[in-house]
mmCIF file with all atom_site columns, C-alpha atoms in Angstrom:
data_model
loop_
_atom_site.group_PDB
_atom_site.id
_atom_site.type_symbol
_atom_site.label_atom_id
_atom_site.label_alt_id
_atom_site.label_comp_id
_atom_site.label_asym_id
_atom_site.label_entity_id
_atom_site.label_seq_id
_atom_site.pdbx_PDB_ins_code
_atom_site.Cartn_x
_atom_site.Cartn_y
_atom_site.Cartn_z
_atom_site.occupancy
_atom_site.B_iso_or_equiv
_atom_site.pdbx_formal_charge
_atom_site.auth_seq_id
_atom_site.auth_comp_id
_atom_site.auth_asym_id
_atom_site.auth_atom_id
_atom_site.pdbx_PDB_model_num
ATOM 1   C CA . GLU B 1 1   ? -4.370  -16.313 15.954  1.00 47.00 ? 1   GLU B CA 1
ATOM 2   C CA . THR B 1 2   ? -2.881  -16.539 19.388  1.00 66.00 ? 2   THR B CA 1
ATOM 3   C CA . GLY B 1 3   ? 0.336   -18.359 18.530  1.00 91.00 ? 3   GLY B CA 1
ATOM 4   C CA . VAL B 1 4   ? 2.545   -14.989 18.959  1.00 95.00 ? 4   VAL B CA 1
ATOM 5   C CA . THR B 1 5   ? 2.754   -13.555 22.401  1.00 95.00 ? 5   THR B CA 1
ATOM 6   C CA . GLN B 1 6   ? 4.451   -10.510 23.647  1.00 97.00 ? 6   GLN B CA 1
ATOM 7   C CA . THR B 1 7   ? 5.170   -9.111  27.307  1.00 97.00 ? 7   THR B CA 1
ATOM 8   C CA . PRO B 1 8   ? 4.926   -6.720  28.411  1.00 97.00 ? 8   PRO B CA 1
ATOM 9   C CA . ARG B 1 9   ? 1.395   -5.192  26.948  1.00 95.00 ? 9   ARG B CA 1
ATOM 10  C CA . HIS B 1 10  ? 2.420   -1.676  28.023  1.00 96.00 ? 10  HIS B CA 1
ATOM 11  C CA . LEU B 1 11  ? 5.527   -0.083  29.362  1.00 96.00 ? 11  LEU B CA 1
ATOM 12  C CA . VAL B 1 12  ? 6.611   3.189   30.446  1.00 95.00 ? 12  VAL B CA 1
ATOM 13  C CA . MET B 1 13  ? 10.321  4.095   30.901  1.00 93.00 ? 13  MET B CA 1
ATOM 14  C CA . GLY B 1 14  ? 12.494  6.990   31.542  1.00 90.00 ? 14  GLY B CA 1
ATOM 15  C CA . MET B 1 15  ? 15.495  7.991   28.872  1.00 88.00 ? 15  MET B CA 1
ATOM 16  C CA . THR B 1 16  ? 18.141  6.566   31.490  1.00 88.00 ? 16  THR B CA 1
ATOM 17  C CA . ASN B 1 17  ? 16.335  3.212   31.903  1.00 88.00 ? 17  ASN B CA 1
ATOM 18  C CA . LYS B 1 18  ? 17.162  -0.265  30.691  1.00 94.00 ? 18  LYS B CA 1
ATOM 19  C CA . LYS B 1 19  ? 14.164  -2.349  29.951  1.00 95.00 ? 19  LYS B CA 1
ATOM 20  C CA . SER B 1 20  ? 13.664  -5.591  27.624  1.00 97.00 ? 20  SER B CA 1
ATOM 21  C CA . LEU B 1 21  ? 10.490  -6.544  25.474  1.00 98.00 ? 21  LEU B CA 1
ATOM 22  C CA . LYS B 1 22  ? 9.752   -10.276 25.228  1.00 98.00 ? 22  LYS B CA 1
ATOM 23  C CA . CYS B 1 23  ? 8.284   -12.549 22.375  1.00 98.00 ? 23  CYS B CA 1
ATOM 24  C CA . GLU B 1 24  ? 7.445   -16.060 22.298  1.00 97.00 ? 24  GLU B CA 1
ATOM 25  C CA . GLN B 1 25  ? 5.803   -18.097 19.423  1.00 96.00 ? 25  GLN B CA 1
ATOM 26  C CA . HIS B 1 26  ? 4.337   -21.169 20.007  1.00 93.00 ? 26  HIS B CA 1
ATOM 27  C CA . LEU B 1 27  ? 3.760   -22.008 16.104  1.00 93.00 ? 27  LEU B CA 1
ATOM 28  C CA . GLY B 1 28  ? 6.842   -24.000 15.465  1.00 92.00 ? 28  GLY B CA 1
ATOM 29  C CA . HIS B 1 29  ? 8.152   -20.935 12.968  1.00 91.00 ? 29  HIS B CA 1
ATOM 30  C CA . ASN B 1 30  ? 12.189  -20.396 12.169  1.00 89.00 ? 30  ASN B CA 1
ATOM 31  C CA . ALA B 1 31  ? 11.823  -16.635 11.442  1.00 90.00 ? 31  ALA B CA 1
ATOM 32  C CA . MET B 1 32  ? 10.800  -13.896 13.706  1.00 92.00 ? 32  MET B CA 1
ATOM 33  C CA . TYR B 1 33  ? 10.669  -9.905  13.368  1.00 93.00 ? 33  TYR B CA 1
ATOM 34  C CA . TRP B 1 34  ? 10.573  -6.966  15.285  1.00 95.00 ? 34  TRP B CA 1
ATOM 35  C CA . TYR B 1 35  ? 8.602   -4.045  13.711  1.00 95.00 ? 35  TYR B CA 1
ATOM 36  C CA . LYS B 1 36  ? 8.044   -0.370  14.835  1.00 95.00 ? 36  LYS B CA 1
ATOM 37  C CA . GLN B 1 37  ? 4.487   0.849   14.509  1.00 93.00 ? 37  GLN B CA 1
ATOM 38  C CA . SER B 1 38  ? 4.508   4.705   15.145  1.00 91.00 ? 38  SER B CA 1
ATOM 39  C CA . ALA B 1 39  ? 1.714   7.119   14.686  1.00 83.00 ? 39  ALA B CA 1
ATOM 40  C CA . LYS B 1 40  ? 1.128   8.313   11.146  1.00 75.00 ? 40  LYS B CA 1
ATOM 41  C CA . LYS B 1 41  ? 4.220   6.278   9.855   1.00 81.00 ? 41  LYS B CA 1
ATOM 42  C CA . PRO B 1 42  ? 3.917   2.740   8.044   1.00 82.00 ? 42  PRO B CA 1
ATOM 43  C CA . LEU B 1 43  ? 5.168   0.091   9.765   1.00 88.00 ? 43  LEU B CA 1
ATOM 44  C CA . GLU B 1 44  ? 8.968   -0.173  9.828   1.00 90.00 ? 44  GLU B CA 1
ATOM 45  C CA . LEU B 1 45  ? 10.731  -3.559  9.976   1.00 90.00 ? 45  LEU B CA 1
ATOM 46  C CA . MET B 1 46  ? 13.361  -3.459  12.273  1.00 94.00 ? 46  MET B CA 1
ATOM 47  C CA . PHE B 1 47  ? 15.210  -6.751  12.562  1.00 93.00 ? 47  PHE B CA 1
ATOM 48  C CA . VAL B 1 48  ? 14.796  -10.194 11.274  1.00 90.00 ? 48  VAL B CA 1
ATOM 49  C CA . TYR B 1 49  ? 16.071  -13.662 12.587  1.00 91.00 ? 49  TYR B CA 1
ATOM 50  C CA . ASN B 1 50  ? 16.221  -16.750 10.727  1.00 86.00 ? 50  ASN B CA 1
ATOM 51  C CA . PHE B 1 51  ? 17.244  -20.077 12.611  1.00 85.00 ? 51  PHE B CA 1
ATOM 52  C CA . LYS B 1 52  ? 18.390  -17.546 15.371  1.00 85.00 ? 52  LYS B CA 1
ATOM 53  C CA . GLU B 1 53  ? 20.846  -15.947 13.133  1.00 86.00 ? 53  GLU B CA 1
ATOM 54  C CA . GLN B 1 54  ? 20.214  -12.162 12.434  1.00 87.00 ? 54  GLN B CA 1
ATOM 55  C CA . THR B 1 55  ? 19.779  -11.773 8.912   1.00 83.00 ? 55  THR B CA 1
ATOM 56  C CA . GLU B 1 56  ? 18.455  -8.119  8.574   1.00 82.00 ? 56  GLU B CA 1
ATOM 57  C CA . ASN B 1 57  ? 19.203  -5.038  10.780  1.00 84.00 ? 57  ASN B CA 1
ATOM 58  C CA . ASN B 1 58  ? 17.288  -2.163  8.872   1.00 83.00 ? 58  ASN B CA 1
ATOM 59  C CA . SER B 1 59  ? 19.630  0.676   10.109  1.00 88.00 ? 59  SER B CA 1
ATOM 60  C CA . VAL B 1 60  ? 18.267  0.576   13.666  1.00 94.00 ? 60  VAL B CA 1
ATOM 61  C CA . PRO B 1 61  ? 19.948  2.745   16.000  1.00 94.00 ? 61  PRO B CA 1
ATOM 62  C CA . SER B 1 62  ? 22.135  0.879   18.825  1.00 94.00 ? 62  SER B CA 1
ATOM 63  C CA . ARG B 1 63  ? 20.147  1.778   21.561  1.00 95.00 ? 63  ARG B CA 1
ATOM 64  C CA . PHE B 1 64  ? 17.794  -1.235  20.230  1.00 96.00 ? 64  PHE B CA 1
ATOM 65  C CA . SER B 1 65  ? 19.474  -4.284  20.705  1.00 96.00 ? 65  SER B CA 1
ATOM 66  C CA . PRO B 1 66  ? 17.941  -7.808  19.880  1.00 96.00 ? 66  PRO B CA 1
ATOM 67  C CA . GLU B 1 67  ? 18.566  -11.168 20.855  1.00 96.00 ? 67  GLU B CA 1
ATOM 68  C CA . CYS B 1 68  ? 17.324  -14.541 19.808  1.00 95.00 ? 68  CYS B CA 1
ATOM 69  C CA . PRO B 1 69  ? 18.217  -17.354 22.212  1.00 95.00 ? 69  PRO B CA 1
ATOM 70  C CA . ASN B 1 70  ? 16.202  -19.715 20.322  1.00 92.00 ? 70  ASN B CA 1
ATOM 71  C CA . SER B 1 71  ? 13.671  -19.997 17.503  1.00 89.00 ? 71  SER B CA 1
ATOM 72  C CA . SER B 1 72  ? 10.717  -19.435 19.762  1.00 94.00 ? 72  SER B CA 1
ATOM 73  C CA . HIS B 1 73  ? 11.940  -16.623 21.825  1.00 96.00 ? 73  HIS B CA 1
ATOM 74  C CA . LEU B 1 74  ? 13.063  -12.896 20.726  1.00 97.00 ? 74  LEU B CA 1
ATOM 75  C CA . PHE B 1 75  ? 14.019  -10.058 22.962  1.00 98.00 ? 75  PHE B CA 1
ATOM 76  C CA . LEU B 1 76  ? 14.282  -6.373  22.216  1.00 98.00 ? 76  LEU B CA 1
ATOM 77  C CA . HIS B 1 77  ? 16.837  -4.955  24.793  1.00 97.00 ? 77  HIS B CA 1
ATOM 78  C CA . LEU B 1 78  ? 16.246  -1.100  25.328  1.00 96.00 ? 78  LEU B CA 1
ATOM 79  C CA . HIS B 1 79  ? 18.598  1.388   27.015  1.00 94.00 ? 79  HIS B CA 1
ATOM 80  C CA . THR B 1 80  ? 18.996  5.357   26.783  1.00 93.00 ? 80  THR B CA 1
ATOM 81  C CA . LEU B 1 81  ? 15.782  5.509   24.715  1.00 93.00 ? 81  LEU B CA 1
ATOM 82  C CA . GLN B 1 82  ? 14.656  8.885   23.182  1.00 94.00 ? 82  GLN B CA 1
ATOM 83  C CA . PRO B 1 83  ? 10.848  10.155  23.464  1.00 93.00 ? 83  PRO B CA 1
ATOM 84  C CA . GLU B 1 84  ? 10.372  9.676   19.795  1.00 93.00 ? 84  GLU B CA 1
ATOM 85  C CA . ASP B 1 85  ? 10.961  6.135   20.110  1.00 95.00 ? 85  ASP B CA 1
ATOM 86  C CA . SER B 1 86  ? 7.697   5.775   21.951  1.00 95.00 ? 86  SER B CA 1
ATOM 87  C CA . ALA B 1 87  ? 5.643   3.640   19.631  1.00 95.00 ? 87  ALA B CA 1
ATOM 88  C CA . LEU B 1 88  ? 3.811   0.291   19.418  1.00 95.00 ? 88  LEU B CA 1
ATOM 89  C CA . TYR B 1 89  ? 6.307   -2.458  18.727  1.00 97.00 ? 89  TYR B CA 1
ATOM 90  C CA . LEU B 1 90  ? 5.238   -5.757  17.179  1.00 96.00 ? 90  LEU B CA 1
ATOM 91  C CA . CYS B 1 91  ? 6.569   -9.283  17.037  1.00 96.00 ? 91  CYS B CA 1
ATOM 92  C CA . ALA B 1 92  ? 6.054   -11.651 14.150  1.00 93.00 ? 92  ALA B CA 1
ATOM 93  C CA . SER B 1 93  ? 7.048   -15.094 12.971  1.00 92.00 ? 93  SER B CA 1
ATOM 94  C CA . SER B 1 94  ? 6.811   -16.721 9.794   1.00 89.00 ? 94  SER B CA 1
ATOM 95  C CA . PRO B 1 95  ? 7.759   -20.284 8.826   1.00 86.00 ? 95  PRO B CA 1
ATOM 96  C CA . THR B 1 96  ? 10.960  -19.351 7.203   1.00 76.00 ? 96  THR B CA 1
ATOM 97  C CA . SER B 1 97  ? 12.873  -16.155 6.173   1.00 60.00 ? 97  SER B CA 1
ATOM 98  C CA . GLY B 1 98  ? 14.266  -17.579 3.096   1.00 58.00 ? 98  GLY B CA 1
ATOM 99  C CA . THR B 1 99  ? 12.945  -17.104 -0.595  1.00 54.00 ? 99  THR B CA 1
ATOM 100 C CA . ARG B 1 100 ? 9.537   -18.054 0.129   1.00 58.00 ? 100 ARG B CA 1
ATOM 101 C CA . SER B 1 101 ? 7.910   -14.626 -0.020  1.00 60.00 ? 101 SER B CA 1
ATOM 102 C CA . THR B 1 102 ? 4.383   -16.264 -0.029  1.00 64.00 ? 102 THR B CA 1
ATOM 103 C CA . ASP B 1 103 ? 4.813   -17.244 3.616   1.00 74.00 ? 103 ASP B CA 1
ATOM 104 C CA . THR B 1 104 ? 2.405   -15.435 6.020   1.00 82.00 ? 104 THR B CA 1
ATOM 105 C CA . GLN B 1 105 ? 3.744   -13.560 8.915   1.00 88.00 ? 105 GLN B CA 1
ATOM 106 C CA . TYR B 1 106 ? 1.837   -13.895 12.248  1.00 90.00 ? 106 TYR B CA 1
ATOM 107 C CA . PHE B 1 107 ? 1.727   -11.106 14.589  1.00 92.00 ? 107 PHE B CA 1
ATOM 108 C CA . GLY B 1 108 ? 1.780   -10.576 18.447  1.00 94.00 ? 108 GLY B CA 1
ATOM 109 C CA . PRO B 1 109 ? -0.412  -8.153  19.970  1.00 93.00 ? 109 PRO B CA 1
ATOM 110 C CA . GLY B 1 110 ? 2.583   -5.431  20.330  1.00 95.00 ? 110 GLY B CA 1
ATOM 111 C CA . THR B 1 111 ? 4.105   -3.672  23.375  1.00 96.00 ? 111 THR B CA 1
ATOM 112 C CA . ARG B 1 112 ? 3.052   -0.097  23.905  1.00 95.00 ? 112 ARG B CA 1
ATOM 113 C CA . LEU B 1 113 ? 6.030   1.823   24.755  1.00 96.00 ? 113 LEU B CA 1
ATOM 114 C CA . THR B 1 114 ? 6.142   5.240   26.250  1.00 95.00 ? 114 THR B CA 1
ATOM 115 C CA . VAL B 1 115 ? 9.388   6.910   26.815  1.00 94.00 ? 115 VAL B CA 1
ATOM 116 C CA . LEU B 1 116 ? 9.257   9.779   28.913  1.00 92.00 ? 116 LEU B CA 1
ATOM 117 C CA . GLY S 2 1   ? 12.852  0.402   -4.305  1.00 79.00 ? 1   GLY S CA 1
ATOM 118 C CA . ASN S 2 2   ? 9.467   -1.488  -3.094  1.00 85.00 ? 2   ASN S CA 1
ATOM 119 C CA . SER S 2 3   ? 6.669   0.698   -1.707  1.00 91.00 ? 3   SER S CA 1
ATOM 120 C CA . VAL S 2 4   ? 2.918   0.282   -1.347  1.00 94.00 ? 4   VAL S CA 1
ATOM 121 C CA . THR S 2 5   ? 0.455   3.324   -1.455  1.00 95.00 ? 5   THR S CA 1
ATOM 122 C CA . GLN S 2 6   ? -3.016  3.154   -0.107  1.00 94.00 ? 6   GLN S CA 1
ATOM 123 C CA . MET S 2 7   ? -5.918  5.338   0.473   1.00 89.00 ? 7   MET S CA 1
ATOM 124 C CA . GLU S 2 8   ? -5.822  7.443   3.631   1.00 84.00 ? 8   GLU S CA 1
ATOM 125 C CA . GLY S 2 9   ? -8.569  7.250   5.972   1.00 85.00 ? 9   GLY S CA 1
ATOM 126 C CA . PRO S 2 10  ? -10.628 7.491   7.916   1.00 93.00 ? 10  PRO S CA 1
ATOM 127 C CA . VAL S 2 11  ? -13.548 5.751   6.080   1.00 96.00 ? 11  VAL S CA 1
ATOM 128 C CA . THR S 2 12  ? -16.546 6.152   7.455   1.00 97.00 ? 12  THR S CA 1
ATOM 129 C CA . LEU S 2 13  ? -19.716 4.015   6.182   1.00 96.00 ? 13  LEU S CA 1
ATOM 130 C CA . SER S 2 14  ? -22.726 2.810   7.233   1.00 97.00 ? 14  SER S CA 1
ATOM 131 C CA . GLU S 2 15  ? -23.638 -0.955  8.245   1.00 97.00 ? 15  GLU S CA 1
ATOM 132 C CA . GLU S 2 16  ? -24.538 -2.918  5.024   1.00 96.00 ? 16  GLU S CA 1
ATOM 133 C CA . ALA S 2 17  ? -22.304 -0.268  2.628   1.00 97.00 ? 17  ALA S CA 1
ATOM 134 C CA . PHE S 2 18  ? -20.131 -1.403  0.128   1.00 97.00 ? 18  PHE S CA 1
ATOM 135 C CA . LEU S 2 19  ? -16.181 -0.705  1.147   1.00 97.00 ? 19  LEU S CA 1
ATOM 136 C CA . THR S 2 20  ? -13.287 -0.345  -1.362  1.00 97.00 ? 20  THR S CA 1
ATOM 137 C CA . ILE S 2 21  ? -9.817  0.465   0.017   1.00 97.00 ? 21  ILE S CA 1
ATOM 138 C CA . ASN S 2 22  ? -7.422  1.292   -2.924  1.00 97.00 ? 22  ASN S CA 1
ATOM 139 C CA . CYS S 2 23  ? -3.834  -0.283  -2.881  1.00 97.00 ? 23  CYS S CA 1
ATOM 140 C CA . THR S 2 24  ? -1.178  0.085   -5.415  1.00 97.00 ? 24  THR S CA 1
ATOM 141 C CA . TYR S 2 25  ? 2.489   -0.825  -5.473  1.00 95.00 ? 25  TYR S CA 1
ATOM 142 C CA . THR S 2 26  ? 5.784   -0.588  -7.002  1.00 93.00 ? 26  THR S CA 1
ATOM 143 C CA . ALA S 2 27  ? 8.157   -3.465  -6.907  1.00 88.00 ? 27  ALA S CA 1
ATOM 144 C CA . THR S 2 28  ? 11.005  -5.403  -8.812  1.00 80.00 ? 28  THR S CA 1
ATOM 145 C CA . GLY S 2 29  ? 10.278  -8.827  -9.528  1.00 78.00 ? 29  GLY S CA 1
ATOM 146 C CA . TYR S 2 30  ? 6.945   -10.746 -8.689  1.00 80.00 ? 30  TYR S CA 1
ATOM 147 C CA . PRO S 2 31  ? 5.965   -9.940  -4.962  1.00 87.00 ? 31  PRO S CA 1
ATOM 148 C CA . SER S 2 32  ? 3.189   -11.545 -3.039  1.00 89.00 ? 32  SER S CA 1
ATOM 149 C CA . LEU S 2 33  ? 0.694   -9.314  -2.095  1.00 92.00 ? 33  LEU S CA 1
ATOM 150 C CA . PHE S 2 34  ? -1.310  -9.142  1.453   1.00 93.00 ? 34  PHE S CA 1
ATOM 151 C CA . TRP S 2 35  ? -3.868  -7.414  3.640   1.00 96.00 ? 35  TRP S CA 1
ATOM 152 C CA . TYR S 2 36  ? -3.620  -7.435  7.145   1.00 95.00 ? 36  TYR S CA 1
ATOM 153 C CA . VAL S 2 37  ? -6.211  -5.991  9.518   1.00 96.00 ? 37  VAL S CA 1
ATOM 154 C CA . GLN S 2 38  ? -5.649  -4.693  12.913  1.00 94.00 ? 38  GLN S CA 1
ATOM 155 C CA . TYR S 2 39  ? -8.500  -4.357  15.319  1.00 93.00 ? 39  TYR S CA 1
ATOM 156 C CA . PRO S 2 40  ? -8.476  -1.936  18.208  1.00 87.00 ? 40  PRO S CA 1
ATOM 157 C CA . GLY S 2 41  ? -5.662  -2.761  20.813  1.00 82.00 ? 41  GLY S CA 1
ATOM 158 C CA . GLU S 2 42  ? -4.474  -6.015  18.809  1.00 85.00 ? 42  GLU S CA 1
ATOM 159 C CA . GLY S 2 43  ? -1.716  -7.028  16.618  1.00 88.00 ? 43  GLY S CA 1
ATOM 160 C CA . LEU S 2 44  ? -2.135  -7.351  12.891  1.00 91.00 ? 44  LEU S CA 1
ATOM 161 C CA . GLN S 2 45  ? -4.012  -10.303 11.495  1.00 92.00 ? 45  GLN S CA 1
ATOM 162 C CA . LEU S 2 46  ? -3.805  -11.634 7.944   1.00 92.00 ? 46  LEU S CA 1
ATOM 163 C CA . LEU S 2 47  ? -6.993  -11.122 6.236   1.00 96.00 ? 47  LEU S CA 1
ATOM 164 C CA . LEU S 2 48  ? -6.041  -12.490 2.681   1.00 95.00 ? 48  LEU S CA 1
ATOM 165 C CA . LYS S 2 49  ? -3.192  -12.947 0.440   1.00 92.00 ? 49  LYS S CA 1
ATOM 166 C CA . ALA S 2 50  ? -2.529  -13.640 -3.314  1.00 92.00 ? 50  ALA S CA 1
ATOM 167 C CA . THR S 2 51  ? 0.887   -14.849 -4.703  1.00 88.00 ? 51  THR S CA 1
ATOM 168 C CA . LYS S 2 52  ? 0.756   -14.310 -8.341  1.00 88.00 ? 52  LYS S CA 1
ATOM 169 C CA . ALA S 2 53  ? -1.104  -12.201 -11.041 1.00 91.00 ? 53  ALA S CA 1
ATOM 170 C CA . ASP S 2 54  ? -5.014  -12.564 -11.437 1.00 94.00 ? 54  ASP S CA 1
ATOM 171 C CA . ASP S 2 55  ? -5.010  -14.405 -8.030  1.00 94.00 ? 55  ASP S CA 1
ATOM 172 C CA . LYS S 2 56  ? -8.070  -13.629 -5.991  1.00 97.00 ? 56  LYS S CA 1
ATOM 173 C CA . GLY S 2 57  ? -7.621  -13.630 -2.166  1.00 96.00 ? 57  GLY S CA 1
ATOM 174 C CA . SER S 2 58  ? -10.667 -13.927 -0.157  1.00 97.00 ? 58  SER S CA 1
ATOM 175 C CA . ASN S 2 59  ? -11.621 -14.247 3.437   1.00 96.00 ? 59  ASN S CA 1
ATOM 176 C CA . LYS S 2 60  ? -14.789 -13.339 5.717   1.00 95.00 ? 60  LYS S CA 1
ATOM 177 C CA . GLY S 2 61  ? -16.396 -11.767 2.592   1.00 97.00 ? 61  GLY S CA 1
ATOM 178 C CA . PHE S 2 62  ? -13.224 -9.576  1.904   1.00 98.00 ? 62  PHE S CA 1
ATOM 179 C CA . GLU S 2 63  ? -11.869 -10.090 -1.544  1.00 98.00 ? 63  GLU S CA 1
ATOM 180 C CA . ALA S 2 64  ? -8.730  -8.617  -3.598  1.00 98.00 ? 64  ALA S CA 1
ATOM 181 C CA . THR S 2 65  ? -7.462  -9.434  -6.915  1.00 98.00 ? 65  THR S CA 1
ATOM 182 C CA . TYR S 2 66  ? -3.845  -9.192  -7.909  1.00 96.00 ? 66  TYR S CA 1
ATOM 183 C CA . ARG S 2 67  ? -3.454  -6.979  -10.848 1.00 95.00 ? 67  ARG S CA 1
ATOM 184 C CA . LYS S 2 68  ? 0.011   -6.616  -12.353 1.00 92.00 ? 68  LYS S CA 1
ATOM 185 C CA . GLU S 2 69  ? -0.992  -4.655  -15.306 1.00 93.00 ? 69  GLU S CA 1
ATOM 186 C CA . THR S 2 70  ? -2.334  -1.922  -12.987 1.00 95.00 ? 70  THR S CA 1
ATOM 187 C CA . THR S 2 71  ? 0.171   -2.843  -10.079 1.00 95.00 ? 71  THR S CA 1
ATOM 188 C CA . SER S 2 72  ? -3.120  -2.964  -7.872  1.00 97.00 ? 72  SER S CA 1
ATOM 189 C CA . PHE S 2 73  ? -4.626  -4.972  -4.947  1.00 97.00 ? 73  PHE S CA 1
ATOM 190 C CA . HIS S 2 74  ? -7.653  -3.235  -3.860  1.00 98.00 ? 74  HIS S CA 1
ATOM 191 C CA . LEU S 2 75  ? -9.515  -4.821  -1.032  1.00 98.00 ? 75  LEU S CA 1
ATOM 192 C CA . GLU S 2 76  ? -13.324 -4.843  -1.516  1.00 98.00 ? 76  GLU S CA 1
ATOM 193 C CA . LYS S 2 77  ? -16.241 -6.201  0.672   1.00 98.00 ? 77  LYS S CA 1
ATOM 194 C CA . GLY S 2 78  ? -19.995 -5.916  -0.450  1.00 96.00 ? 78  GLY S CA 1
ATOM 195 C CA . SER S 2 79  ? -21.550 -5.354  2.813   1.00 95.00 ? 79  SER S CA 1
ATOM 196 C CA . VAL S 2 80  ? -19.627 -4.309  5.850   1.00 97.00 ? 80  VAL S CA 1
ATOM 197 C CA . GLN S 2 81  ? -20.780 -4.642  9.499   1.00 97.00 ? 81  GLN S CA 1
ATOM 198 C CA . VAL S 2 82  ? -19.695 -2.879  12.771  1.00 96.00 ? 82  VAL S CA 1
ATOM 199 C CA . SER S 2 83  ? -17.217 -5.269  13.626  1.00 95.00 ? 83  SER S CA 1
ATOM 200 C CA . ASP S 2 84  ? -15.184 -4.626  10.580  1.00 97.00 ? 84  ASP S CA 1
ATOM 201 C CA . SER S 2 85  ? -14.400 -1.178  12.049  1.00 96.00 ? 85  SER S CA 1
ATOM 202 C CA . ALA S 2 86  ? -10.545 -1.679  12.248  1.00 96.00 ? 86  ALA S CA 1
ATOM 203 C CA . VAL S 2 87  ? -7.264  -0.431  10.285  1.00 95.00 ? 87  VAL S CA 1
ATOM 204 C CA . TYR S 2 88  ? -6.500  -2.149  7.166   1.00 97.00 ? 88  TYR S CA 1
ATOM 205 C CA . PHE S 2 89  ? -2.917  -2.613  5.637   1.00 96.00 ? 89  PHE S CA 1
ATOM 206 C CA . CYS S 2 90  ? -1.739  -3.734  2.336   1.00 96.00 ? 90  CYS S CA 1
ATOM 207 C CA . ALA S 2 91  ? 1.430   -4.960  2.237   1.00 93.00 ? 91  ALA S CA 1
ATOM 208 C CA . LEU S 2 92  ? 3.978   -6.882  -0.302  1.00 90.00 ? 92  LEU S CA 1
ATOM 209 C CA . SER S 2 93  ? 6.701   -9.454  0.345   1.00 86.00 ? 93  SER S CA 1
ATOM 210 C CA . ARG S 2 94  ? 9.719   -9.321  -1.741  1.00 73.00 ? 94  ARG S CA 1
ATOM 211 C CA . SER S 2 95  ? 10.707  -12.362 -3.783  1.00 59.00 ? 95  SER S CA 1
ATOM 212 C CA . GLY S 2 96  ? 13.897  -13.823 -5.174  1.00 50.00 ? 96  GLY S CA 1
ATOM 213 C CA . GLU S 2 97  ? 16.101  -12.374 -2.233  1.00 50.00 ? 97  GLU S CA 1
ATOM 214 C CA . ALA S 2 98  ? 18.282  -14.683 -0.002  1.00 43.00 ? 98  ALA S CA 1
ATOM 215 C CA . ALA S 2 99  ? 16.660  -12.958 3.013   1.00 45.00 ? 99  ALA S CA 1
ATOM 216 C CA . GLY S 2 100 ? 13.332  -12.815 1.429   1.00 45.00 ? 100 GLY S CA 1
ATOM 217 C CA . ASN S 2 101 ? 9.683   -12.536 3.131   1.00 58.00 ? 101 ASN S CA 1
ATOM 218 C CA . LYS S 2 102 ? 10.387  -9.016  4.381   1.00 75.00 ? 102 LYS S CA 1
ATOM 219 C CA . LEU S 2 103 ? 6.966   -7.140  4.346   1.00 85.00 ? 103 LEU S CA 1
ATOM 220 C CA . THR S 2 104 ? 6.664   -3.427  3.070   1.00 88.00 ? 104 THR S CA 1
ATOM 221 C CA . PHE S 2 105 ? 3.544   -2.169  4.600   1.00 91.00 ? 105 PHE S CA 1
ATOM 222 C CA . GLY S 2 106 ? 1.253   0.655   3.175   1.00 93.00 ? 106 GLY S CA 1
ATOM 223 C CA . GLY S 2 107 ? 0.406   3.422   5.735   1.00 92.00 ? 107 GLY S CA 1
ATOM 224 C CA . GLY S 2 108 ? -2.913  1.859   6.801   1.00 94.00 ? 108 GLY S CA 1
ATOM 225 C CA . THR S 2 109 ? -6.700  2.843   6.148   1.00 95.00 ? 109 THR S CA 1
ATOM 226 C CA . ARG S 2 110 ? -8.890  3.022   9.371   1.00 95.00 ? 110 ARG S CA 1
ATOM 227 C CA . VAL S 2 111 ? -12.186 2.232   8.461   1.00 97.00 ? 111 VAL S CA 1
ATOM 228 C CA . LEU S 2 112 ? -15.103 3.075   10.864  1.00 96.00 ? 112 LEU S CA 1
ATOM 229 C CA . VAL S 2 113 ? -18.670 1.548   10.364  1.00 97.00 ? 113 VAL S CA 1
ATOM 230 C CA . LYS S 2 114 ? -21.693 3.124   12.101  1.00 96.00 ? 114 LYS S CA 1
ATOM 231 C CA . PRO S 2 115 ? -24.849 1.093   12.979  1.00 94.00 ? 115 PRO S CA 1
#
């Protein structure tokens, strides 16, 4: 499935930098998600957007700031990150984030982030 | 809360061997269950899913049956290929909530198939 794209694929940044991750889905979905995948830890859900509205913030530090200008685009703005924030950040989309737990989420390839 | 436990890897097999990856879950209500696969350098892809008890999901020779009595969703394939080398994630999706369809993942199982 190539319907979800993420840029950049790799990012190296210093702790004082500001950068943004971009996700775009071409599937006509209404819900979008950010996940963090760290080594030796299960995937962690960070944020959920449904029809451009944030419906979940899973206790994510404020140095991560999501933005969803429309149902097709999702950004993750990064500032003053820590080395422990180095991880693979995955974006996903699904038809809806309502009560339909049967909906499949479609994932992008991820952005490999390294914080120096 | 909800949780998913799957066997730790890596699992190393020879080509054409039988593969089983155990997955058990804890959840309230009636979750949907998923297996996702992650090939090197890529994101997660849905492999199969089951949405109610006794359902069997299948795809690409992989199968898993939703067993409510044992709260399990074990993944099986009868004859693996080198191309099946990947990390496999078991996940559940919460149901009956206003902001549902949030996946809870297991820790992943790395599978390496040798020729």
